[in-house]
PDB file of C-alpha atoms in Angstrom:
ATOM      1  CA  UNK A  12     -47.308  13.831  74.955  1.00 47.00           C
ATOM      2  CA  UNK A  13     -44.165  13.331  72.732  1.00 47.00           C
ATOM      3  CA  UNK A  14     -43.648  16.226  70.002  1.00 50.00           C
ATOM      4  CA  UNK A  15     -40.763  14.937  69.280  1.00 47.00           C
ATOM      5  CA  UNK A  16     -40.191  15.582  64.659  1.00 51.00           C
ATOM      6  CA  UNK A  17     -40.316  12.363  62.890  1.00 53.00           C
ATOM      7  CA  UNK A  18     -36.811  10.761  62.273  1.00 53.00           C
ATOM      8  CA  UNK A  19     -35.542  12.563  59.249  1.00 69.00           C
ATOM      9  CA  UNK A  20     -32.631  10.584  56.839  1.00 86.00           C
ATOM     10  CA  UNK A  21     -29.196  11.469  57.482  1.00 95.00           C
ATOM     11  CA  UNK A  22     -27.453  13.674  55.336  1.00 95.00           C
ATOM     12  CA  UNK A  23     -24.743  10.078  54.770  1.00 95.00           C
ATOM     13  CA  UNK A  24     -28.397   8.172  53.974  1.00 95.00           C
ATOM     14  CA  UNK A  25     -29.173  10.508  51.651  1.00 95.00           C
ATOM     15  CA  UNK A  26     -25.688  10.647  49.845  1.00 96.00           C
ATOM     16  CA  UNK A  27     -25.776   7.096  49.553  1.00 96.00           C
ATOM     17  CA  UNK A  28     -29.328   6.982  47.966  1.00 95.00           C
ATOM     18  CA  UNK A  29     -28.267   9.831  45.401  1.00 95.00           C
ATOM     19  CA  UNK A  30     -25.374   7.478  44.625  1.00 95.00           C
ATOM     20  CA  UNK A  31     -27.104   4.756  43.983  1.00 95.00           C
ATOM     21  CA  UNK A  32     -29.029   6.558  41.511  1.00 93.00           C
ATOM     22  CA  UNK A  33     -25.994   8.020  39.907  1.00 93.00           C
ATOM     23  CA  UNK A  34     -23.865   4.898  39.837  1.00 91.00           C
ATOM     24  CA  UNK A  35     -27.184   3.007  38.538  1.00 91.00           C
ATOM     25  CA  UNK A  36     -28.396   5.453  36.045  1.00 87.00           C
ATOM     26  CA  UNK A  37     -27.805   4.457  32.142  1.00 85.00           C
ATOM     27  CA  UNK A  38     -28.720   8.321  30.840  1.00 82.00           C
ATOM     28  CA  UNK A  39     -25.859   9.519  29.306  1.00 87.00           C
ATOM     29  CA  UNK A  40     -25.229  12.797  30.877  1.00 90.00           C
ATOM     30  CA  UNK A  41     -22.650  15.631  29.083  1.00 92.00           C
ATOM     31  CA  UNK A  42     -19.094  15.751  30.003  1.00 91.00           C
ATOM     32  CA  UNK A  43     -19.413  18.596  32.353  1.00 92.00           C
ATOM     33  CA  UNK A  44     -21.887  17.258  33.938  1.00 93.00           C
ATOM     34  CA  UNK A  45     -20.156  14.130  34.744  1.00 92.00           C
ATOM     35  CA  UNK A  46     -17.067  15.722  35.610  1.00 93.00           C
ATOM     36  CA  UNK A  47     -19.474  17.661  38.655  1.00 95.00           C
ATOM     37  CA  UNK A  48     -20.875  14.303  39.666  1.00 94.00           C
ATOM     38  CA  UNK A  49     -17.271  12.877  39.873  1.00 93.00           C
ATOM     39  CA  UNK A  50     -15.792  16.241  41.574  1.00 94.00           C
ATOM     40  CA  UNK A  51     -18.327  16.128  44.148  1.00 96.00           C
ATOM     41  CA  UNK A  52     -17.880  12.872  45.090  1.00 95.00           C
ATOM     42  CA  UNK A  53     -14.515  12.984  45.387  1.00 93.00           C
ATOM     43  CA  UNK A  54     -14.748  15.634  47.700  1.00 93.00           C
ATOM     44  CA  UNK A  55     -17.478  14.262  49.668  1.00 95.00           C
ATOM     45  CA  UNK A  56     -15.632  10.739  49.818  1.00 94.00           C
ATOM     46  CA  UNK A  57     -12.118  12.139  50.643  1.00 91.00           C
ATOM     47  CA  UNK A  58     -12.083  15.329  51.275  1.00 91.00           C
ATOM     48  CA  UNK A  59      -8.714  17.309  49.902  1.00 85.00           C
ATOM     49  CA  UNK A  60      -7.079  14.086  49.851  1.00 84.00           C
ATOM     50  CA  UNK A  61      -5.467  14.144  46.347  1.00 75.00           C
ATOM     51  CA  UNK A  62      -3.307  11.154  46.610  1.00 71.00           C
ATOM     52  CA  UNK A  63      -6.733   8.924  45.783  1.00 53.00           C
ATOM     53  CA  UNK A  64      -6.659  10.590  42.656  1.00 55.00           C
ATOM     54  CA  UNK A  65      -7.729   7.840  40.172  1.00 55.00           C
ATOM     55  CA  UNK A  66      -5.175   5.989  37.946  1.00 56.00           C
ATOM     56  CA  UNK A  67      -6.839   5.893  34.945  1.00 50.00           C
ATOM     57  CA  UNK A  68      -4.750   5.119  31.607  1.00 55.00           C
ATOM     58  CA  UNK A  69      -5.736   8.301  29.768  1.00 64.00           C
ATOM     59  CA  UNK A  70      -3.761  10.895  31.820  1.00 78.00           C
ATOM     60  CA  UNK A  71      -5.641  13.862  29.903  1.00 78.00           C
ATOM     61  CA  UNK A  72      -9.275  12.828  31.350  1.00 79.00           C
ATOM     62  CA  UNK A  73      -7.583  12.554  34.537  1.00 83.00           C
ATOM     63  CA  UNK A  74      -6.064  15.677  34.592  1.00 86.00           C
ATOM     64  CA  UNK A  75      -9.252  17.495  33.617  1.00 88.00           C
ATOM     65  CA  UNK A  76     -11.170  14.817  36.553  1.00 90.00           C
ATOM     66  CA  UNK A  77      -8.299  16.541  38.999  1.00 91.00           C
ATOM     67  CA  UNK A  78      -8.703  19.932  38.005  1.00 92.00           C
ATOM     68  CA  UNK A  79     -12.915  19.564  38.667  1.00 94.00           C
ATOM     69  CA  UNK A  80     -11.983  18.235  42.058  1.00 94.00           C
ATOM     70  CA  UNK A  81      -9.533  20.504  43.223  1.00 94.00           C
ATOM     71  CA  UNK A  82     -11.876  23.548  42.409  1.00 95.00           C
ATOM     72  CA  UNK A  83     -14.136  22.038  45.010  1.00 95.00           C
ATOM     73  CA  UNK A  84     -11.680  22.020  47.949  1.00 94.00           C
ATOM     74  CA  UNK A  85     -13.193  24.945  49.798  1.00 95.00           C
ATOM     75  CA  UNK A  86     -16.155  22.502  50.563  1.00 96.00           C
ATOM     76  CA  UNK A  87     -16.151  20.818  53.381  1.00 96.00           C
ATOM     77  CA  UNK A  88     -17.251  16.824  52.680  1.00 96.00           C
ATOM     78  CA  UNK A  89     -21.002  17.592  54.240  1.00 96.00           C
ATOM     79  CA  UNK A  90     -21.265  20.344  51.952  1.00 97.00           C
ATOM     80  CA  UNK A  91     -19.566  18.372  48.647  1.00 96.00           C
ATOM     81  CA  UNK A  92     -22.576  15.901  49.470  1.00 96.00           C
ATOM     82  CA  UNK A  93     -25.431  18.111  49.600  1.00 97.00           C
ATOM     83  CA  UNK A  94     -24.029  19.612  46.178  1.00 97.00           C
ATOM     84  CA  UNK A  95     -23.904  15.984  44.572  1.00 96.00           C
ATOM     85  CA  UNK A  96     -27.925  15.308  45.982  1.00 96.00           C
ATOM     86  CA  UNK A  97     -28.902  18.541  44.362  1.00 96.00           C
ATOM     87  CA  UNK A  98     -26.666  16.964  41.209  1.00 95.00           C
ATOM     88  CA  UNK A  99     -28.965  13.982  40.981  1.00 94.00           C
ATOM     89  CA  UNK A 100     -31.906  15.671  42.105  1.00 94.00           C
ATOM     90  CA  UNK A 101     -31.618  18.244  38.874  1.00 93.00           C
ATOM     91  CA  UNK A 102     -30.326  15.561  36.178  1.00 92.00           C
ATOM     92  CA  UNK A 103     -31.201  12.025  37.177  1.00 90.00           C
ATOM     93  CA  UNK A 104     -34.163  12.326  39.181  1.00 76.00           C
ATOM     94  CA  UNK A 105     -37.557  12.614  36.856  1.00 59.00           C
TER      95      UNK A 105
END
């Protein structure tokens, strides 16, 4: 007999489902909100990688876009993507 547990989805599956969702989505979430969703993927995506900071013409949104990302740099990019499926799970999933 083979007990073996049915084949779960990766964590990296699941991260790219929730972004899907996220990137697809056309609710229009508040500021802080958004500023998680971006924070976490940063740090999922790149880790404490700064230098792929974005280079967005409006260098106040970017510095507040910075500032949510480097708060997350105790998480490790596993955890940064569990955080941003719970994200989607509590704002974009009905």
């Amino acid at each position: 007999m083979n007990y073996s547990k049915p084949m779960s989805k990766s964590l990296n599956q699941k991260f790219q489902e929730a972004y899907k969702i996220a990137s697809e989505t056309e609710e229009r979430l508040p500021p802080d909100i958004m500023l998680q969703f971006y924070a976490y993927y940063k740090q999922a995506t790149h880790g404490n990688d700064y230098r792929q900071a974005s280079n967005d013409e409006v260098e106040l949104r970017n510095a507040f876009k910075l500032n949510a990302w480097l708060q997350l740099n105790h998480l490790t990019e596993d955890e940064a993507k569990k955080e941003y499926i719970k994200l989607v799970k509590k704002h974009l999933k009905k």
